[in-house]
mmCIF file of C-alpha atoms in Angstrom:
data_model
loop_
_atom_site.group_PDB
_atom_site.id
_atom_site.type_symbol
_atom_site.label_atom_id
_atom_site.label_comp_id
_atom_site.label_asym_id
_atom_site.label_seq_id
_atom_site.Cartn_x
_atom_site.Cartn_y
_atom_site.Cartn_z
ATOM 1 C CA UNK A 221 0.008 -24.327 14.435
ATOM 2 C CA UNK A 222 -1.278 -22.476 11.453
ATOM 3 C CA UNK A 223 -4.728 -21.105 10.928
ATOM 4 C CA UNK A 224 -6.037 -19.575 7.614
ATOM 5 C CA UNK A 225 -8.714 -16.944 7.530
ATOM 6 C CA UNK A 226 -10.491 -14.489 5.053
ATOM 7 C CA UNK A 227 -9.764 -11.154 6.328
ATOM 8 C CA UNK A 228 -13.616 -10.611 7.063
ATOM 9 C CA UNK A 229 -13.552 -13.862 8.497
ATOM 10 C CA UNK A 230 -10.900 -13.121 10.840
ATOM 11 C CA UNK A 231 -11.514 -9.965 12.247
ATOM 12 C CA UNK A 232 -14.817 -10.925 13.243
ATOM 13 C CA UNK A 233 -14.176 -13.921 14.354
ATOM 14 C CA UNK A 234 -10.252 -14.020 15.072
ATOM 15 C CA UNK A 235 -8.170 -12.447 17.548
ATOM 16 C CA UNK A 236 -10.458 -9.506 19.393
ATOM 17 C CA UNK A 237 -10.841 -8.441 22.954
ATOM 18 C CA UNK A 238 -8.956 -11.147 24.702
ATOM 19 C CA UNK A 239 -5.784 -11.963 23.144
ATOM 20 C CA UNK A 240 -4.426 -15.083 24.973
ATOM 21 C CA UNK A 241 -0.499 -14.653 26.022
ATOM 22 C CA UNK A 242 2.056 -16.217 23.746
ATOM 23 C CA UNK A 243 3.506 -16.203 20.281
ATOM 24 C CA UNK A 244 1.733 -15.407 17.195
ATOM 25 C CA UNK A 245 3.078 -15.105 13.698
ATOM 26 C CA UNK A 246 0.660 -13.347 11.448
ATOM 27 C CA UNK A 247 1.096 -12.836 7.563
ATOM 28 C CA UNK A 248 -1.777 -11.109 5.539
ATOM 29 C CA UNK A 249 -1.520 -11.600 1.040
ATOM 30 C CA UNK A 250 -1.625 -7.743 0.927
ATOM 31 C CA UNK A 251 0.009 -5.488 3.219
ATOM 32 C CA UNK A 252 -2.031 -3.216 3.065
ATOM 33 C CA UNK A 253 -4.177 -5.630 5.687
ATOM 34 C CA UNK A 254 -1.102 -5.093 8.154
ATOM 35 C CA UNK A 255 -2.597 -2.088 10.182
ATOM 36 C CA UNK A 256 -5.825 -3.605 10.434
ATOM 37 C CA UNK A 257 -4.104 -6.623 12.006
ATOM 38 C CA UNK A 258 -2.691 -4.481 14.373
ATOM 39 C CA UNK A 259 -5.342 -2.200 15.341
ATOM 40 C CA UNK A 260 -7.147 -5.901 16.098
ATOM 41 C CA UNK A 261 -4.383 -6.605 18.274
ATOM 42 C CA UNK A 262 -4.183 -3.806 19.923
ATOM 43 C CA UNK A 263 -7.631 -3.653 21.010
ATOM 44 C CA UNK A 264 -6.727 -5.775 23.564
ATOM 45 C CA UNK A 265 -3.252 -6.230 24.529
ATOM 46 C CA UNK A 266 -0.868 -2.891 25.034
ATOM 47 C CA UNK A 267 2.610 -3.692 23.083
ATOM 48 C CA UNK A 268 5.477 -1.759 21.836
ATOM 49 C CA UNK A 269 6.303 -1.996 17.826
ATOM 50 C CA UNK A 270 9.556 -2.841 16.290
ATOM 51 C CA UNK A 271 11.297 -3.316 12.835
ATOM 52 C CA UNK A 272 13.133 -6.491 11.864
ATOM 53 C CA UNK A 273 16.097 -4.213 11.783
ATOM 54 C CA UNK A 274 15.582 -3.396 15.591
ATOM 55 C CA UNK A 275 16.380 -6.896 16.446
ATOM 56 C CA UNK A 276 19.648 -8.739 17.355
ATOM 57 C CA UNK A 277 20.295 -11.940 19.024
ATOM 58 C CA UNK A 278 21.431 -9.688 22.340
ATOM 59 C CA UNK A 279 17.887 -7.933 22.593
ATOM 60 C CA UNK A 280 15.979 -11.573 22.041
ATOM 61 C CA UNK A 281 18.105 -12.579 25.134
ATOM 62 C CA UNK A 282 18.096 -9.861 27.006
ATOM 63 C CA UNK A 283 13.684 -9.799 26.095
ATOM 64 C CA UNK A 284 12.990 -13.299 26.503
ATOM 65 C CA UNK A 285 15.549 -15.160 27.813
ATOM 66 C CA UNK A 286 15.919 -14.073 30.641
ATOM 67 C CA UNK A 287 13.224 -12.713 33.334
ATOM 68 C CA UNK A 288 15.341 -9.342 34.367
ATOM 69 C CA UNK A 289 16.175 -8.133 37.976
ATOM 70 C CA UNK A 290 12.332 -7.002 38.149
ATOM 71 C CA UNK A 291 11.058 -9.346 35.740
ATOM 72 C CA UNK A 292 9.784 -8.491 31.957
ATOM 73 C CA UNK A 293 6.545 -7.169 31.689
ATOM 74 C CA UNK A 294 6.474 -5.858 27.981
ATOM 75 C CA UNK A 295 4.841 -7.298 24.915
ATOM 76 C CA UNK A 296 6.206 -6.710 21.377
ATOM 77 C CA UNK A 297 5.185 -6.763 18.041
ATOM 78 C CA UNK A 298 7.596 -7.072 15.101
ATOM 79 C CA UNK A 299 6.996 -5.679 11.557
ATOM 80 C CA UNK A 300 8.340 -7.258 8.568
ATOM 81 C CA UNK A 301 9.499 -10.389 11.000
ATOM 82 C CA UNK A 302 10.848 -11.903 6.919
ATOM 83 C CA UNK A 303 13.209 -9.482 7.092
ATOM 84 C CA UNK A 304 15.324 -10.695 10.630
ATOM 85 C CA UNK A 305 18.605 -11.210 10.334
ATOM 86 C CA UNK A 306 19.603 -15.022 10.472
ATOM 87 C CA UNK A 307 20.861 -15.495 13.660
ATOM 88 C CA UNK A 308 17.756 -14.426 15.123
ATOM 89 C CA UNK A 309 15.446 -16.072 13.331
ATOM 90 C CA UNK A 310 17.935 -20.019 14.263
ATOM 91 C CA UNK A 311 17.616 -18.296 18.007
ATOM 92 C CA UNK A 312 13.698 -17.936 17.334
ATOM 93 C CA UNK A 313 13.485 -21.839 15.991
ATOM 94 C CA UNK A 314 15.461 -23.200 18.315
ATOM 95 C CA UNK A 315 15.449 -21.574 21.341
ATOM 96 C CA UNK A 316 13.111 -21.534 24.192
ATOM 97 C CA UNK A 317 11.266 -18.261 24.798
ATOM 98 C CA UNK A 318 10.263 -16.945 28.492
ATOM 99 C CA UNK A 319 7.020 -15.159 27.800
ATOM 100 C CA UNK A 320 5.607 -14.500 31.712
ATOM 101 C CA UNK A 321 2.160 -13.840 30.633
ATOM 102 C CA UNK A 322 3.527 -11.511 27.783
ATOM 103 C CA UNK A 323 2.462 -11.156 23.801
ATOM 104 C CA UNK A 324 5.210 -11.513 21.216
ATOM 105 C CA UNK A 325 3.639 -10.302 18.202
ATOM 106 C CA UNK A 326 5.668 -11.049 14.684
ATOM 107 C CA UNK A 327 3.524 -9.510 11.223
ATOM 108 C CA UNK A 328 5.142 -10.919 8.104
ATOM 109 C CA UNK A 329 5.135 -9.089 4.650
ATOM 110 C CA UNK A 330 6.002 -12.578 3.233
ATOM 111 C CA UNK A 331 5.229 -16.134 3.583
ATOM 112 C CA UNK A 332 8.724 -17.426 3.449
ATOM 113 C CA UNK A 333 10.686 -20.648 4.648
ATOM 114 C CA UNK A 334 10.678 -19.121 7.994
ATOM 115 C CA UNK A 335 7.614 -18.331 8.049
ATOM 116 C CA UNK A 336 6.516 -21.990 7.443
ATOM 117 C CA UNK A 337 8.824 -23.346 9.818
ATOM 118 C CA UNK A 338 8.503 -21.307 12.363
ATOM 119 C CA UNK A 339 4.481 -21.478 12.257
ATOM 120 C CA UNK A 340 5.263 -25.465 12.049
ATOM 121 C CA UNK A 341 6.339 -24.940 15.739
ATOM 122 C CA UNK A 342 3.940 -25.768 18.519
ATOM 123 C CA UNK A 343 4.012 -23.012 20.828
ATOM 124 C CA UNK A 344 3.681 -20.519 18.209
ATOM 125 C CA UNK A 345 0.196 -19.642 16.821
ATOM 126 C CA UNK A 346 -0.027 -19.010 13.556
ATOM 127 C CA UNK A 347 -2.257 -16.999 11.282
ATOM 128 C CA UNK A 348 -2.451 -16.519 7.529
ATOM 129 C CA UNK A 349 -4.891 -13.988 5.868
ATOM 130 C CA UNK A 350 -5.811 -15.840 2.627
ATOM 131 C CA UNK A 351 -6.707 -13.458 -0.491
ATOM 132 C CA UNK A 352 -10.416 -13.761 -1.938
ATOM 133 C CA UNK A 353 -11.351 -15.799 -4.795
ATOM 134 C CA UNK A 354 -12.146 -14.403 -7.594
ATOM 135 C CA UNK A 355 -15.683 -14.430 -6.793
ATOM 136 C CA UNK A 356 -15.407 -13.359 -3.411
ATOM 137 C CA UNK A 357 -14.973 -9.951 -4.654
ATOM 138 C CA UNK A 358 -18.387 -8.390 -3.183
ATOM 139 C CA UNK A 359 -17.124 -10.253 0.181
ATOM 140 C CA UNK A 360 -14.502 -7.711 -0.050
ATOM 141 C CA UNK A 361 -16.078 -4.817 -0.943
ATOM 142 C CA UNK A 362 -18.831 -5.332 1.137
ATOM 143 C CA UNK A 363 -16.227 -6.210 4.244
ATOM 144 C CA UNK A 364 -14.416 -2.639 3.857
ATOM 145 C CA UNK A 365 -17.438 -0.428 3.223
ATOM 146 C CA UNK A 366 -18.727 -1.700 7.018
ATOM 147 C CA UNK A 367 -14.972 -1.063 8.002
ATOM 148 C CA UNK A 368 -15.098 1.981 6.377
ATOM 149 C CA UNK A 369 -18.858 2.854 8.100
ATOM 150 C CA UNK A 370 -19.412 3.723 4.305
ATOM 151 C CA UNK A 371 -23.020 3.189 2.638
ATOM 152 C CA UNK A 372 -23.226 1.323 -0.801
ATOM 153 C CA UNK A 373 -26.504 1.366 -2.538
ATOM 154 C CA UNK A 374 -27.026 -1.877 -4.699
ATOM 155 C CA UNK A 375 -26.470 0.350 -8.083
ATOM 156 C CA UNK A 376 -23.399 2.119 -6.499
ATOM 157 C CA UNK A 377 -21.912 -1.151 -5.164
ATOM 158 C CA UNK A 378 -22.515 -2.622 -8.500
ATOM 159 C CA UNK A 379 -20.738 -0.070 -10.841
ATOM 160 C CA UNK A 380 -17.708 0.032 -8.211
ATOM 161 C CA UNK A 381 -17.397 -4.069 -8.652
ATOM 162 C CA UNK A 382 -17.795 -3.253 -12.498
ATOM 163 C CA UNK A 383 -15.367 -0.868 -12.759
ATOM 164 C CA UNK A 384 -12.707 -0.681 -9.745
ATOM 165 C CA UNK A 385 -10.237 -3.271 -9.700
ATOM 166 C CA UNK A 386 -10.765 -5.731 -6.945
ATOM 167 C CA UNK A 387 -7.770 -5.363 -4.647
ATOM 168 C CA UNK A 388 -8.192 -4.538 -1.042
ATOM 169 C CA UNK A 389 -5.943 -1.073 -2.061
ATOM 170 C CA UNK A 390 -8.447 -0.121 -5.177
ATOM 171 C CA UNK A 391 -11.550 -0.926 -3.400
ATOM 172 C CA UNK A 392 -10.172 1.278 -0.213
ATOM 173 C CA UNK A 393 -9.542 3.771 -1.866
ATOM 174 C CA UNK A 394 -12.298 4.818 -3.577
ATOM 175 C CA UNK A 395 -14.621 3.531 0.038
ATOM 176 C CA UNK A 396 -12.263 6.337 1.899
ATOM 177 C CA UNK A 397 -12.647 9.188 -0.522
ATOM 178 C CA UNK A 398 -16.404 8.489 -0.800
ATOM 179 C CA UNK A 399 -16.619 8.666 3.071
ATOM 180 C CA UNK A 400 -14.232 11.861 2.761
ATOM 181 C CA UNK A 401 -16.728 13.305 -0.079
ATOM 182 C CA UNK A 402 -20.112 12.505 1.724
ATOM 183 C CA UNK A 403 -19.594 11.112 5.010
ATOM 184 C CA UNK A 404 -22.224 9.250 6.286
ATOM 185 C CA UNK A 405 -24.967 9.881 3.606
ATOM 186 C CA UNK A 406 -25.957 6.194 1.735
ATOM 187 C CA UNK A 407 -23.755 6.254 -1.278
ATOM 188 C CA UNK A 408 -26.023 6.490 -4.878
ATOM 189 C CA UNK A 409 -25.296 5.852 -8.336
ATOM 190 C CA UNK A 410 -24.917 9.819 -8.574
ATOM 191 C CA UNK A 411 -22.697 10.144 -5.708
ATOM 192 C CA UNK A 412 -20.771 7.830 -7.098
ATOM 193 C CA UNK A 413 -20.086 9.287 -10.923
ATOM 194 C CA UNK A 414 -19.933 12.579 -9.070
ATOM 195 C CA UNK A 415 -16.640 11.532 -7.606
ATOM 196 C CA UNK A 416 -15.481 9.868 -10.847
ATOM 197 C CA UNK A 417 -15.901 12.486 -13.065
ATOM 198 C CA UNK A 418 -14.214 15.040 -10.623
ATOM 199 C CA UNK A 419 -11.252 12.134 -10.533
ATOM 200 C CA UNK A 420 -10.752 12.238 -14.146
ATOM 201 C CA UNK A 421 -7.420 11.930 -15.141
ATOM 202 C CA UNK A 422 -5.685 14.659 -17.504
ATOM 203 C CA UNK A 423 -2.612 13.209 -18.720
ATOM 204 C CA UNK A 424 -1.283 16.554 -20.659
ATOM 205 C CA UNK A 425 -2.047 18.517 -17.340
ATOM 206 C CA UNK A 426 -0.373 15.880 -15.509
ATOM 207 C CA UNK A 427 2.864 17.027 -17.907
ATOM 208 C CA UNK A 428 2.026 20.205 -17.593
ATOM 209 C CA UNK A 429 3.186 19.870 -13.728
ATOM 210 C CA UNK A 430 5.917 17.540 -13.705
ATOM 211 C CA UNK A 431 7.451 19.221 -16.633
ATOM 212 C CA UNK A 432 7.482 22.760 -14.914
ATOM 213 C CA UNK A 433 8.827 20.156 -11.273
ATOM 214 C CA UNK A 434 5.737 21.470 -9.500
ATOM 215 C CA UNK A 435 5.714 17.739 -7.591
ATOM 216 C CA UNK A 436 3.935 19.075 -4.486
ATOM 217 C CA UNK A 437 0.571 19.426 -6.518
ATOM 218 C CA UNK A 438 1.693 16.863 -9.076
ATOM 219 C CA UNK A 439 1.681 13.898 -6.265
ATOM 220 C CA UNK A 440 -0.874 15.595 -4.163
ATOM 221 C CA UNK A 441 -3.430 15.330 -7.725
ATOM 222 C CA UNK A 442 -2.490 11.559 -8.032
ATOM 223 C CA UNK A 443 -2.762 10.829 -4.469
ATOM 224 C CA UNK A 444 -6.284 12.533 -4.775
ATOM 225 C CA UNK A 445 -7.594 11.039 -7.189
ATOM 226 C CA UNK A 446 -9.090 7.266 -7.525
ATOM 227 C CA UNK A 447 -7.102 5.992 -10.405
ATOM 228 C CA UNK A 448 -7.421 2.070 -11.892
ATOM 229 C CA UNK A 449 -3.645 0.314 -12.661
ATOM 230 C CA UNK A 450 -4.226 0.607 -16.166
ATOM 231 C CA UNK A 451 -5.044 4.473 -15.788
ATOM 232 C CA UNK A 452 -1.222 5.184 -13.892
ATOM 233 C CA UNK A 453 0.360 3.055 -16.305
ATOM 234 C CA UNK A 454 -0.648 4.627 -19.409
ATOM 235 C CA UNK A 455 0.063 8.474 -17.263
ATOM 236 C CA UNK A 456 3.379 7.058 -16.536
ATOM 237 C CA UNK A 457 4.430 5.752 -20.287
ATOM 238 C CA UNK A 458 2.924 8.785 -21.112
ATOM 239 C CA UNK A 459 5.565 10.984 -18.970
ATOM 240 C CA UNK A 460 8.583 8.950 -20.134
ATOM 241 C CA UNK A 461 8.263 10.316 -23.680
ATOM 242 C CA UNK A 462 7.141 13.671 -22.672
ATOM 243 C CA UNK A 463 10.367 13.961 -20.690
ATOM 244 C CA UNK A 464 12.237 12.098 -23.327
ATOM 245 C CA UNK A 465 11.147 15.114 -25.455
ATOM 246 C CA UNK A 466 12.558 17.343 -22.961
ATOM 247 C CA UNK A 467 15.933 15.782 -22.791
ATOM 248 C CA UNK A 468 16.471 16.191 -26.495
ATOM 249 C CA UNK A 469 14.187 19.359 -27.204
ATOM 250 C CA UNK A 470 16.587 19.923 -30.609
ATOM 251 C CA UNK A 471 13.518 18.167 -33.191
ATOM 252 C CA UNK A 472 11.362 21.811 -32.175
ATOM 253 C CA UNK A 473 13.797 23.822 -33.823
ATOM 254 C CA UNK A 474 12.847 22.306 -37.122
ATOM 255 C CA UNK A 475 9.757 23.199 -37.290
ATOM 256 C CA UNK A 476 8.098 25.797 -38.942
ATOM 257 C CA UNK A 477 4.874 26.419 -36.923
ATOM 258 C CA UNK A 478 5.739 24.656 -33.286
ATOM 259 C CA UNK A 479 2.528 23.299 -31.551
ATOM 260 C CA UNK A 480 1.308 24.698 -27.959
ATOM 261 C CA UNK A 481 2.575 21.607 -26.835
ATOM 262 C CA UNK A 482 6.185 21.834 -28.105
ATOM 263 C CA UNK A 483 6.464 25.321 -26.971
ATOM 264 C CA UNK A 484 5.858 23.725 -23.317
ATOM 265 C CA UNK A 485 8.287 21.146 -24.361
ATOM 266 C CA UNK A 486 11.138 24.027 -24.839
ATOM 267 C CA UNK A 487 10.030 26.051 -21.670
ATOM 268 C CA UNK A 488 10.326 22.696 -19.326
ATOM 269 C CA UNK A 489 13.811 21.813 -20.762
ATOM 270 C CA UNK A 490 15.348 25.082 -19.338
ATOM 271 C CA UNK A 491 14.188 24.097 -16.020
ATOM 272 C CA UNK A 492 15.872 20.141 -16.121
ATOM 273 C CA UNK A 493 20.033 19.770 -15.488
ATOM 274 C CA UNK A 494 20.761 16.240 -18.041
ATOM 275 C CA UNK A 495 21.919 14.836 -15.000
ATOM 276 C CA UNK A 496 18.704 15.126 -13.718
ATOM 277 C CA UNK A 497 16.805 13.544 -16.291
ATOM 278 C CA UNK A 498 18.111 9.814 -16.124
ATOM 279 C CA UNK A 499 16.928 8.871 -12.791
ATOM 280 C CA UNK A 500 13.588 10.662 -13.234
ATOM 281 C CA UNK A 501 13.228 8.133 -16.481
ATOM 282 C CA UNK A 502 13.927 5.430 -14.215
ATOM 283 C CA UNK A 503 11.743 6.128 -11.532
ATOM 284 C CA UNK A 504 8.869 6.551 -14.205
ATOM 285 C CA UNK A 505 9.781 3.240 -15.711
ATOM 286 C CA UNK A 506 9.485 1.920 -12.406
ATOM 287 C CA UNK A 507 6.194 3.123 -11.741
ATOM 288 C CA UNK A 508 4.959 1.850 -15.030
ATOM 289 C CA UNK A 509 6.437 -1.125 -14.384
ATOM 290 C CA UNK A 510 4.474 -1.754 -10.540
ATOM 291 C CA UNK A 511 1.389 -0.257 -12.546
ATOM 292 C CA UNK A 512 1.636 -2.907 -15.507
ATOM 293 C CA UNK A 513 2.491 -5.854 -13.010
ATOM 294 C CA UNK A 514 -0.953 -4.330 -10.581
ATOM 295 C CA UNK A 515 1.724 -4.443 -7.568
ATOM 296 C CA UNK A 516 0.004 -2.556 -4.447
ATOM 297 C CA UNK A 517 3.064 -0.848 -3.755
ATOM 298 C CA UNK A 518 2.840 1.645 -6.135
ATOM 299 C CA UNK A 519 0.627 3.920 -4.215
ATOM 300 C CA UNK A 520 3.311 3.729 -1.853
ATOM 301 C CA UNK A 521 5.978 4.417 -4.166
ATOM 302 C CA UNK A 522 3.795 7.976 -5.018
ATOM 303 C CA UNK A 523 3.072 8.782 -1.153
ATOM 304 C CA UNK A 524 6.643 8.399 -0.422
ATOM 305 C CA UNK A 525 7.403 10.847 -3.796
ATOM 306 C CA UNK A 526 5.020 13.086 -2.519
ATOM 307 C CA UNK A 527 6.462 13.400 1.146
ATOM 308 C CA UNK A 528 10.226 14.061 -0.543
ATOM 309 C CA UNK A 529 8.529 16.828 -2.793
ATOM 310 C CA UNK A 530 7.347 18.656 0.111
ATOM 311 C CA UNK A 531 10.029 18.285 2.840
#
């Protein structure tokens, strides 16, 4: 059986202390809702987390199949449960499941046909985390500032819906790094352009560090700083053709008074091999692409860029 919920709907009123035993199949619109499904969960039933990957046909049996020489005890919870192989997810349809009092928890990052089907199924309870209308959009700020424990004054909370855009990833970040900035104080108007202003974006400077490779401080700045779709796509178009200029520095050399700028542009393309250069190009296209299209995993695309740049 399937249940629908707004996400401040649900965790106030959804799943909390006492979790009853059985199988639940939860999918959230963004993912970024996943961990605060969990941390739900988790706040009253003690399970051990798996990838999709993780599971085969012999560890379903082996789990809940069979009760074990001692019996099971454990409770589960699978990530990405769209991604099972499947033979497991025909096992999962179709086969009885021995639970013994025990939680099997399956988080999807997609609504698929298993998904449907298997939340079709009467013993499983299922649970989908609907997005906000479009007018719900102060439901959803308002519902991660209290998550947050982060202070909006009306004027503050008004600019943010004015100017942020209103995606559960936008709207956190700029709650988080106002709670990082000024903790518990109520948030003003002030407060509020403060940390814009400081989280200005300088595309040139931006260059000026992924031209010279310095990607530590180059994804640490954009992971810093509270930055609109719009914003990252026009840094990101903005870096294909000032690497395209490094890749074919040649139109310098025919000029009689180079600029500032293309001296920088002749300095960065001693430090890039041309192999280098075409993946770089398509990474950048990639990110303007996810930044064009407003797809939430583009912050994770620059996190994960940031954690190769420093290991």
């Amino acid at each position: 059986m399937l249940s629908k919920w707004k996400i401040w709907d649900y965790l106030k009123k959804g799943i909390q202390s006492t979790v009853p035993h059985g199988v639940y199949a939860m999918h959230a619109h963004d993912t970024f809702l996943n961990p605060m499904l969990k941390d739900n969960l988790s706040s009253g039933v003690t399970f051990t987390t798996l990838n999709a990957n993780d599971i085969t046909t012999t560890w379903i049996d082996s789990n809940f199949k069979s009760l074990g020489l001692f019996g099971n005890t454990d409770s589960f919870c699978i990530n990405s449960a769209d991604k099972l192989s499947t033979d497991v997810k025909e096992m999962l349809l179709n086969d009885e499941l021995l639970l013994d009092g025990r939680h099997l928890f399956l988080i999807f990052d997609k609504a698929d046909d298993f998904f449907k089907k298997f939340t079709s199924l009467d013993f499983v309870k299922g649970i989908k985390i609907d997005p906000p209308a479009f007018w719900e959009s102060d439901k959803l700020l308002d519902f991660l500032a209290e998550h947050l424990n982060v202070q909006l004054s009306f004027d503050a909370k008004r600019k943010i819906l004015e100017f942020v855009e209103p995606t559960i990833s936008d709207f956190y970040n700029i709650l988080n790094k106002l709670f990082i900035n000024f903790e518990h104080e109520s948030i003003s108007l002030e407060m509020l352009d403060q940390l814009l202003e400081k989280n200005r974006l300088d595309n040139f400077e931006m260059a000026n560090l992924f031209g010279f490779k310095k990607m530590n401080i180059f994804y640490r700045k954009l992971i810093d700083l509270d930055l609109d779709y719009e914003s990252y796509r026009s840094l990101f178009y903005f870096l294909q053709t000032h690497m395209s200029k490094i890749s074919d520095p040649r139109y310098i050399e025919k000029k009689s008074k180079p600029t500032k700028y293309d001296k920088q542009i002749l300095s960065q393309s001693k430090v890039w091999k041309p192999n280098e250069l075409v993946p770089v190009m398509e990474f950048l296209r990639s990110l303007e692409h996810k930044a064009k299209t407003k797809n939430s995993f583009l912050t994770t695309d620059i996190r994960s860029a940031y954690y190769r740049s420093i290991t």
